[in-house]
mmCIF file of C-alpha atoms in Angstrom:
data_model
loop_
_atom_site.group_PDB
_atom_site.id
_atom_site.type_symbol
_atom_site.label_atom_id
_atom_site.label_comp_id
_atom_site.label_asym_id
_atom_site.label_seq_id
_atom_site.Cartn_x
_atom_site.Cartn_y
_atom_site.Cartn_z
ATOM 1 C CA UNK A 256 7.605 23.745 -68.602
ATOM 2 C CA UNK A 257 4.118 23.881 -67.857
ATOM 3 C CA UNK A 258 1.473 21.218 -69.698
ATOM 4 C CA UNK A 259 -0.236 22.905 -72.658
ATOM 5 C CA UNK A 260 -3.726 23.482 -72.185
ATOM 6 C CA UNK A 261 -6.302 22.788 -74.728
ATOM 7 C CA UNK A 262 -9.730 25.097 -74.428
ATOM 8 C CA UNK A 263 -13.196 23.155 -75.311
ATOM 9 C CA UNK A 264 -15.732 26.346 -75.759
ATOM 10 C CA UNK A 265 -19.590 25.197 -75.587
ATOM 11 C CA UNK A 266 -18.395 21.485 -74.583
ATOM 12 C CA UNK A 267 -21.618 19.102 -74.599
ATOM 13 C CA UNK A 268 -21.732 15.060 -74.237
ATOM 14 C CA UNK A 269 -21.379 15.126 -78.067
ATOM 15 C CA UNK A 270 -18.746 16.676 -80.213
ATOM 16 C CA UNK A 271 -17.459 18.657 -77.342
ATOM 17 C CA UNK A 272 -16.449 15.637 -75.143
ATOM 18 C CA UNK A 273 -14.912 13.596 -77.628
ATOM 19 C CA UNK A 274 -12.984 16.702 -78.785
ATOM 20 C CA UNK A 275 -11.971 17.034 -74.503
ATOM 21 C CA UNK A 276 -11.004 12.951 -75.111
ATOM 22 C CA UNK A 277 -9.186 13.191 -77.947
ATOM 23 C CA UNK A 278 -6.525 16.207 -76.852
ATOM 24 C CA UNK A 279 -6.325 15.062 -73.420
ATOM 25 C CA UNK A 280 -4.948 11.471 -75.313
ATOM 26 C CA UNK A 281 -2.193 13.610 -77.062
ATOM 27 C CA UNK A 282 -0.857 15.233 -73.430
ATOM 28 C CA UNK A 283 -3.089 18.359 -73.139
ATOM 29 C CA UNK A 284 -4.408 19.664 -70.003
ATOM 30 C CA UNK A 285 -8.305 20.372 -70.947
ATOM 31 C CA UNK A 286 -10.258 23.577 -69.689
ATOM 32 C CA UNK A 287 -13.940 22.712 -70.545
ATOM 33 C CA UNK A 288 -16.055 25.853 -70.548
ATOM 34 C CA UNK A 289 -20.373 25.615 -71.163
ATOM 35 C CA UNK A 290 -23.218 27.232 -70.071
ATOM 36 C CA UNK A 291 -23.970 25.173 -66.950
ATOM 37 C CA UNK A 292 -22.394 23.717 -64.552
ATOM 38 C CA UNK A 293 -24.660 20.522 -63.780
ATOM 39 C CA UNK A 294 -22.910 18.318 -66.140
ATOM 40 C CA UNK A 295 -19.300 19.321 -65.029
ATOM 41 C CA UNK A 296 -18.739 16.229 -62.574
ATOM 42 C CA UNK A 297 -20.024 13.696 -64.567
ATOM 43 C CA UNK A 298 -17.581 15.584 -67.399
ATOM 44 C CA UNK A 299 -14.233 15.332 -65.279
ATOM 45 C CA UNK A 300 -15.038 12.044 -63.918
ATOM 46 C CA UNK A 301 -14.831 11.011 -67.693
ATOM 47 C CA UNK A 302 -11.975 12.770 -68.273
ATOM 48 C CA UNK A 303 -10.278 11.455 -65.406
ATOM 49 C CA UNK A 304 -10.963 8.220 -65.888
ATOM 50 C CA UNK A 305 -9.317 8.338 -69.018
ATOM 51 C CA UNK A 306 -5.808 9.735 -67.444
ATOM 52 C CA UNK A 307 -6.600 13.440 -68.258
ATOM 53 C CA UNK A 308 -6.279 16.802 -65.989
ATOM 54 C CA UNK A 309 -8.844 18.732 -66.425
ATOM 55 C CA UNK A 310 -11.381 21.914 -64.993
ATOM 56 C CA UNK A 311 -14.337 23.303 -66.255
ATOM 57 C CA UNK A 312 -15.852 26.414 -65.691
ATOM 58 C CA UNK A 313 -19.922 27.745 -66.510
ATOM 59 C CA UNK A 314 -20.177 30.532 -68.879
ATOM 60 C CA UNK A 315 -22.611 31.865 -71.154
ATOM 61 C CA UNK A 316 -20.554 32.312 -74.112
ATOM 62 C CA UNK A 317 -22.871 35.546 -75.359
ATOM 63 C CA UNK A 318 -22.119 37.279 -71.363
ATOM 64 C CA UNK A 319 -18.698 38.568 -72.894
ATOM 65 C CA UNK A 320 -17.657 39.846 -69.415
ATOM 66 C CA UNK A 321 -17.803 36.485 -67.650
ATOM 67 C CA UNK A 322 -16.693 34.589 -70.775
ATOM 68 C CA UNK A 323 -13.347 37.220 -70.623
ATOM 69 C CA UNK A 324 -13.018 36.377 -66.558
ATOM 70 C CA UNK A 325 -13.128 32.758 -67.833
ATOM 71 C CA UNK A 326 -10.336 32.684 -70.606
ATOM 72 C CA UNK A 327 -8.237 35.031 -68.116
ATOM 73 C CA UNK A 328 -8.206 32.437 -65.696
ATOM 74 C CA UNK A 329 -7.723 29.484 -68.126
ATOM 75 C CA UNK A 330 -4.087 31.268 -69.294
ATOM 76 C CA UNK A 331 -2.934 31.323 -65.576
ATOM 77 C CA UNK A 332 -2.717 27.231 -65.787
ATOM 78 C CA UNK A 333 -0.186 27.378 -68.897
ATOM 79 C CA UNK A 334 0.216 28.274 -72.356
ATOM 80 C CA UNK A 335 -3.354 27.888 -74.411
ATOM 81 C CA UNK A 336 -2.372 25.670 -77.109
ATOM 82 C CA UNK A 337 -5.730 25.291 -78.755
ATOM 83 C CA UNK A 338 -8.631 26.227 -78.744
ATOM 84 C CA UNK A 339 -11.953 24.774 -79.907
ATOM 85 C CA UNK A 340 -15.625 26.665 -80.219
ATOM 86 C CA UNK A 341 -18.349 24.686 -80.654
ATOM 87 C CA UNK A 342 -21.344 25.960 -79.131
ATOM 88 C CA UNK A 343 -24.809 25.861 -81.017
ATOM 89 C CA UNK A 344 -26.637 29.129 -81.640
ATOM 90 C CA UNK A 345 -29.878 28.414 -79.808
ATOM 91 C CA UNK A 346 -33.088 31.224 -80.928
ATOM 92 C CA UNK A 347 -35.567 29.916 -82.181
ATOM 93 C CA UNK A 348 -35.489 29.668 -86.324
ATOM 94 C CA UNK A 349 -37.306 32.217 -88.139
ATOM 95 C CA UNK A 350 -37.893 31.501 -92.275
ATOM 96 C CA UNK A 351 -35.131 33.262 -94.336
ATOM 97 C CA UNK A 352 -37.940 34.612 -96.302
ATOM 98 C CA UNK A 353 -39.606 36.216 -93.198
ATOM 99 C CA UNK A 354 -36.313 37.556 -90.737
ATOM 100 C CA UNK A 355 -35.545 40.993 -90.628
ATOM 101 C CA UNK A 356 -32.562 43.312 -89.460
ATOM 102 C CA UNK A 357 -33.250 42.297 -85.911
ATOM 103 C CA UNK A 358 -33.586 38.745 -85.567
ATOM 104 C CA UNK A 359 -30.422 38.787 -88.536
ATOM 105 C CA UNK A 360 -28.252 40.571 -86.121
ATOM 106 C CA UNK A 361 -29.012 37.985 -82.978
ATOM 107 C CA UNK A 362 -28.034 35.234 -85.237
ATOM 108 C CA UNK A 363 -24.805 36.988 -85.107
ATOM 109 C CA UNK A 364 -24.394 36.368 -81.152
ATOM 110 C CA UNK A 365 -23.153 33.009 -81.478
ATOM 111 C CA UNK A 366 -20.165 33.987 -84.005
ATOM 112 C CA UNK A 367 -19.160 37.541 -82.043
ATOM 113 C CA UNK A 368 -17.719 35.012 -78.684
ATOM 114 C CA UNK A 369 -16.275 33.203 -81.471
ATOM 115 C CA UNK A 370 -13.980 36.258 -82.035
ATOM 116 C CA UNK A 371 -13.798 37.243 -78.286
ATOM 117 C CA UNK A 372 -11.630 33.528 -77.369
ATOM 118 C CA UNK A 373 -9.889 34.055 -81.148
ATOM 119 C CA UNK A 374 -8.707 37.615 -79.636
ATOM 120 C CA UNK A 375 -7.764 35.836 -75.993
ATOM 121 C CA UNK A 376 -5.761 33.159 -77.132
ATOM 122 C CA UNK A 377 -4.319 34.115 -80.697
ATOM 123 C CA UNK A 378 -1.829 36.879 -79.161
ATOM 124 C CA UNK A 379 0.162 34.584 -77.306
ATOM 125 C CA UNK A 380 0.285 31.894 -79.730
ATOM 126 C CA UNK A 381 1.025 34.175 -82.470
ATOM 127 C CA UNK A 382 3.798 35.481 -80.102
ATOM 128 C CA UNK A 383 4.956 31.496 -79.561
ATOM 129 C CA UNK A 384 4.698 30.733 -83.258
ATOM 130 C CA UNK A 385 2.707 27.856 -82.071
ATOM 131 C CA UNK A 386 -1.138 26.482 -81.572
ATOM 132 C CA UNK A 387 -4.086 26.651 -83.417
ATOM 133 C CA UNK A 388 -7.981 27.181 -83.482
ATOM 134 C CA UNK A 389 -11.085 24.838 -84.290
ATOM 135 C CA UNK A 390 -14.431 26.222 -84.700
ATOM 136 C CA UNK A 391 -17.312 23.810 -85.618
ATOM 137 C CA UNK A 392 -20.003 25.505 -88.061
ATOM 138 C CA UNK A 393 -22.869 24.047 -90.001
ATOM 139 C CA UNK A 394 -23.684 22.683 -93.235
ATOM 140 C CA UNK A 395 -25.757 25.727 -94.249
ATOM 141 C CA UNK A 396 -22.174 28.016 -94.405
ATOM 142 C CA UNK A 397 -21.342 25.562 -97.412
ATOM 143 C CA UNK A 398 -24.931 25.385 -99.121
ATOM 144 C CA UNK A 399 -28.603 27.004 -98.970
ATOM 145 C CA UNK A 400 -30.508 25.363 -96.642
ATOM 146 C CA UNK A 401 -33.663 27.906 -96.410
ATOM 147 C CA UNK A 402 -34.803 26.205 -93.168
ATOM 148 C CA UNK A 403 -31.988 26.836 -91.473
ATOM 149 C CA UNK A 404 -33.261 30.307 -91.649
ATOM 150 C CA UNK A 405 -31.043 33.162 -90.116
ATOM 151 C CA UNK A 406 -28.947 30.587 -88.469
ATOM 152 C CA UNK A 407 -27.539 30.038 -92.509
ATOM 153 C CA UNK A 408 -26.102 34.176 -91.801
ATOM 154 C CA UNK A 409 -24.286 32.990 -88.948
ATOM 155 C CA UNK A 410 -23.144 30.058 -90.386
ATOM 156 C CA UNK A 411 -21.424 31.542 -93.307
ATOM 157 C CA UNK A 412 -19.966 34.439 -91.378
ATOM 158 C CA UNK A 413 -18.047 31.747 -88.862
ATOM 159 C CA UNK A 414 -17.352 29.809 -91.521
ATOM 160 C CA UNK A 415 -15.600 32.719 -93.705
ATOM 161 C CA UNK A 416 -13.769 34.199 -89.914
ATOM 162 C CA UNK A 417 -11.920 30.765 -89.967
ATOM 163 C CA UNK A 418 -10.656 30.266 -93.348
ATOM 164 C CA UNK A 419 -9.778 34.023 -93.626
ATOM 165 C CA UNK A 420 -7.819 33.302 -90.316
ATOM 166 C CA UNK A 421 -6.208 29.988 -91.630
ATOM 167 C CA UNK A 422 -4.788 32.510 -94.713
ATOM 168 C CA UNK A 423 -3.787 35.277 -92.226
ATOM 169 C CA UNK A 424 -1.781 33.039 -90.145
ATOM 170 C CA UNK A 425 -0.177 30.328 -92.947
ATOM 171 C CA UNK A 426 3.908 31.665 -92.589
ATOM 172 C CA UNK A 427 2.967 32.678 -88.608
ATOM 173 C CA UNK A 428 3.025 28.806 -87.138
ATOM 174 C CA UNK A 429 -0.854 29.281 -86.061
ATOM 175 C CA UNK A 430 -3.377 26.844 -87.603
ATOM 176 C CA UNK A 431 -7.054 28.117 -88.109
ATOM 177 C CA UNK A 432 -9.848 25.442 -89.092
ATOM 178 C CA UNK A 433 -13.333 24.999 -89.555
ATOM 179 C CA UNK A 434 -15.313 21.869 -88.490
ATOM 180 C CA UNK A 435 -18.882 21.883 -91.668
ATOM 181 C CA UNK A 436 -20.967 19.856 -90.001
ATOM 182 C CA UNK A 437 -24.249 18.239 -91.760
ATOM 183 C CA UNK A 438 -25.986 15.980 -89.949
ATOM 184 C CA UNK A 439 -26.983 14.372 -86.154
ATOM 185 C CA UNK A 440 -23.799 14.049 -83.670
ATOM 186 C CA UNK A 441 -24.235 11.088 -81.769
ATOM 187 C CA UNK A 442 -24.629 11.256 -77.983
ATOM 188 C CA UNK A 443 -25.188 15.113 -78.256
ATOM 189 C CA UNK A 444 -28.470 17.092 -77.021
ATOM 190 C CA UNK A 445 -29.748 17.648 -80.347
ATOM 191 C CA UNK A 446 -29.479 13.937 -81.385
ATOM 192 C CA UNK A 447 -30.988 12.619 -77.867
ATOM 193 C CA UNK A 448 -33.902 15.221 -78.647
ATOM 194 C CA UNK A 449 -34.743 13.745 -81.605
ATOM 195 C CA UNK A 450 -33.925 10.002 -81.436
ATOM 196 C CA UNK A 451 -36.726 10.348 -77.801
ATOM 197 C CA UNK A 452 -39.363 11.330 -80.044
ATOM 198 C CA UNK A 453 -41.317 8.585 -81.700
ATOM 199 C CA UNK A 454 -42.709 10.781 -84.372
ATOM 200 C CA UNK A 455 -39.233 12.137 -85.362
ATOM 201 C CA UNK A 456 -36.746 9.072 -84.534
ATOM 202 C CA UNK A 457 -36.791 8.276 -88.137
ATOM 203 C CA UNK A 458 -35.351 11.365 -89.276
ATOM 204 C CA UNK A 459 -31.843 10.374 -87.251
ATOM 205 C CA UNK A 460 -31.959 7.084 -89.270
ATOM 206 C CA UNK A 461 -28.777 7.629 -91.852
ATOM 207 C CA UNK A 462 -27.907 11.435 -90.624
ATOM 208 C CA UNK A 463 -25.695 10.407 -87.644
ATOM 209 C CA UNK A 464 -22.162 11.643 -87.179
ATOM 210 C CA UNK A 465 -19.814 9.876 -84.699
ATOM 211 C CA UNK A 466 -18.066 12.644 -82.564
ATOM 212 C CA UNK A 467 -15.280 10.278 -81.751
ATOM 213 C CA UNK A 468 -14.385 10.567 -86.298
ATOM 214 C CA UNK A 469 -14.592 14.082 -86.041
ATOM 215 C CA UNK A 470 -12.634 14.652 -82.578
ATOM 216 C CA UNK A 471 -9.885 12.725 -84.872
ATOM 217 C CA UNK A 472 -10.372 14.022 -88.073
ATOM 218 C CA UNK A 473 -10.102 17.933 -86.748
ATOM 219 C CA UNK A 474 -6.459 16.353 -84.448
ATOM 220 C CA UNK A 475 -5.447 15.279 -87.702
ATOM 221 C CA UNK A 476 -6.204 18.467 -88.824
ATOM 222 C CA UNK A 477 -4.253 20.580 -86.473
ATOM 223 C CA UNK A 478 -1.257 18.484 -86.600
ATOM 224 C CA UNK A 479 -0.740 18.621 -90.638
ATOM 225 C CA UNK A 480 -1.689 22.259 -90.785
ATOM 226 C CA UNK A 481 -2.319 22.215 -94.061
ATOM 227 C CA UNK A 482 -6.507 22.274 -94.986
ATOM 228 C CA UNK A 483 -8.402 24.549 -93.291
ATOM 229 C CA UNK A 484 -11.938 22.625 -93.613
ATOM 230 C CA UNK A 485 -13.465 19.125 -93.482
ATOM 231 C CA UNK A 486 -17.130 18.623 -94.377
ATOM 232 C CA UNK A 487 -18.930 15.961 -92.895
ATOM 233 C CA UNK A 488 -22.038 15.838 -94.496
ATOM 234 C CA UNK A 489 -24.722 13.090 -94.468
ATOM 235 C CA UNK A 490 -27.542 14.918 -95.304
ATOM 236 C CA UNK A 491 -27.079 14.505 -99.061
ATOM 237 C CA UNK A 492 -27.960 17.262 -101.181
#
């Protein structure tokens, strides 16, 4: 029998990579898909110093076609066991009180590849009886955060795609979870942006998340099957 493989969608030195670590520790062959390729050897070097088989492959999660070519030839190594989306939507913000119809619907371009790996991986699995998905969102699908702007739209519509497919798939043996996120992940771009800036540096101080806690807390997740979100918020209210 094959190794299971274990899909990392939008993988980045943060989240992503400690997500890569942490199911590569419990035995799962990792497929590591992101926009670029320039970080890809520095990525499996990691992982292969740590013991674990893995490939990556450059996609631009909102070019359907090449993200479809992508997931087709992740299934030819084995049966996708899980799968994790995490990338970051990545227009600029536009106030809530200002966006119209357009710049609502490209919000909506980081949740639609969201469905597109759901659709690529959940038929075998549900087939199996076996697997699961993770999707990371943001705080602003929990609570209003006005200047998160038309990103909170987004937010709140990945947010709602995951629990409604946790419910669907409760009796089927597929998990479905949702990552809330609220706050800095260590070692990821966003964080290195900010914590290089003098002028902003201070607004890190406090809001950190360590990837490593949440690569665990979302295994933990998947293994008991039985809540379909964890919010890690430091932010406050």
């Amino acid at each position: 029998m094959s190794t299971p493989v274990a899909v990392i969608v939008g993988v980045g030195p943060g989240l992503g990579m400690s997500m890569a670590r942490r199911l590569g520790r419990e035995g799962f062959r990792v497929a590591l898909i992101s926009r670029g390729a320039h970080r890809h050897d520095a990525y499996l070097a990691d992982l292969a110093e740590h013991g674990i088989e893995a490939t990556a492959y450059a996609a631009d999660v909102t070019d359907a076609d090449r993200l479809g070519e992508v997931l087709a030839e992740i299934a030819t190594l084995g049966d996708i066991e899980i799968a994790y989306y995490g990338p970051g939507p990545t227009q600029p913000i536009v106030p809530i009180t200002d966006i119209d119809v357009a710049t609502a619907q490209a919000a909506f371009e980081w949740v639609w590849p969201a469905v597109q790996v759901a659709g690529a991986v959940l038929p075998g699995m549900l087939k199996r009886g076996t697997g699961g998905l993770l999707f990371a969102g943001g705080l602003s699908g929990v609570r209003p955060m006005p200047m998160l702007g038309q990103l909170a739209l987004a937010a709140g519509a990945l947010r709602n795609y995951a629990l409604t497919l946790h419910a669907a798939m409760t009796d089927r043996g597929v998990y479905a979870g949702t990552l809330t996120i609220g706050g800095l992940v260590e070692r990821g771009d966003i964080h290195a942006m900010v914590t290089a800036d003098p002028t902003q540096f201070g607004a890190a101080q406090g809001h950190t998340l360590n990837p490593d806690e949440i690569a665990d807390a979302a295994w933990e997740m998947f293994r008991a099957r039985t809540e379909a979100e964890q919010v890690f918020d430091v932010l406050g209210d």
